[in-house]
Amino acid sequence: MSLIRQFQLSLISLVALLVVGLLGYHLIEELDWFDSLYMTVITLTTVGFGEVKPLSDAGRAFTVVMVLVGVGVAMWFLRNLV
């Protein structure tokens, strides 16, 4: 697979993960769209500023999956970027 194609796929995966996070926090935690985006970004960047509100058990499980998948996708994207 060409380097450009690998970069494109990793970028699409990163954007898809942002969309999944946005929808997940909006549906699971009933956050508004901006707070859902905020939670997704701080989760994927592993900044750890804290939640907008305390998360339910389902929200915490979703966050664990987002972190595990997000770190892998971010590393793949950065590898293809360099």
PDB file of N, CA and C in Angstrom, residues 14-24:
ATOM      1  N   LEU A  14      -8.972   8.478  12.158  1.00  0.00           N
ATOM      2  CA  LEU A  14      -8.951   9.464  13.237  1.00  0.00           C
ATOM      3  C   LEU A  14     -10.229  10.300  13.239  1.00  0.00           C
ATOM      4  N   VAL A  15     -10.662  10.744  12.076  1.00  0.00           N
ATOM      5  CA  VAL A  15     -11.902  11.523  11.973  1.00  0.00           C
ATOM      6  C   VAL A  15     -13.102  10.662  12.365  1.00  0.00           C
ATOM      7  N   ALA A  16     -13.115   9.403  11.933  1.00  0.00           N
ATOM      8  CA  ALA A  16     -14.210   8.495  12.297  1.00  0.00           C
ATOM      9  C   ALA A  16     -14.267   8.295  13.807  1.00  0.00           C
ATOM     10  N   LEU A  17     -13.113   8.188  14.441  1.00  0.00           N
ATOM     11  CA  LEU A  17     -13.070   8.032  15.891  1.00  0.00           C
ATOM     12  C   LEU A  17     -13.601   9.278  16.594  1.00  0.00           C
ATOM     13  N   LEU A  18     -13.303  10.452  16.059  1.00  0.00           N
ATOM     14  CA  LEU A  18     -13.863  11.688  16.617  1.00  0.00           C
ATOM     15  C   LEU A  18     -15.388  11.686  16.517  1.00  0.00           C
ATOM     16  N   VAL A  19     -15.906  11.250  15.384  1.00  0.00           N
ATOM     17  CA  VAL A  19     -17.359  11.198  15.189  1.00  0.00           C
ATOM     18  C   VAL A  19     -17.990  10.175  16.132  1.00  0.00           C
ATOM     19  N   VAL A  20     -17.369   9.014  16.272  1.00  0.00           N
ATOM     20  CA  VAL A  20     -17.886   7.986  17.187  1.00  0.00           C
ATOM     21  C   VAL A  20     -17.891   8.511  18.616  1.00  0.00           C
ATOM     22  N   GLY A  21     -16.823   9.180  19.015  1.00  0.00           N
ATOM     23  CA  GLY A  21     -16.762   9.756  20.353  1.00  0.00           C
ATOM     24  C   GLY A  21     -17.829  10.814  20.568  1.00  0.00           C
ATOM     25  N   LEU A  22     -17.992  11.676  19.589  1.00  0.00           N
ATOM     26  CA  LEU A  22     -19.002  12.733  19.669  1.00  0.00           C
ATOM     27  C   LEU A  22     -20.394  12.133  19.838  1.00  0.00           C
ATOM     28  N   LEU A  23     -20.730  11.162  19.000  1.00  0.00           N
ATOM     29  CA  LEU A  23     -22.044  10.520  19.090  1.00  0.00           C
ATOM     30  C   LEU A  23     -22.188   9.707  20.374  1.00  0.00           C
ATOM     31  N   GLY A  24     -21.128   9.001  20.749  1.00  0.00           N
ATOM     32  CA  GLY A  24     -21.181   8.167  21.945  1.00  0.00           C
ATOM     33  C   GLY A  24     -21.459   8.968  23.204  1.00  0.00           C
TER      34      GLY A  24
END
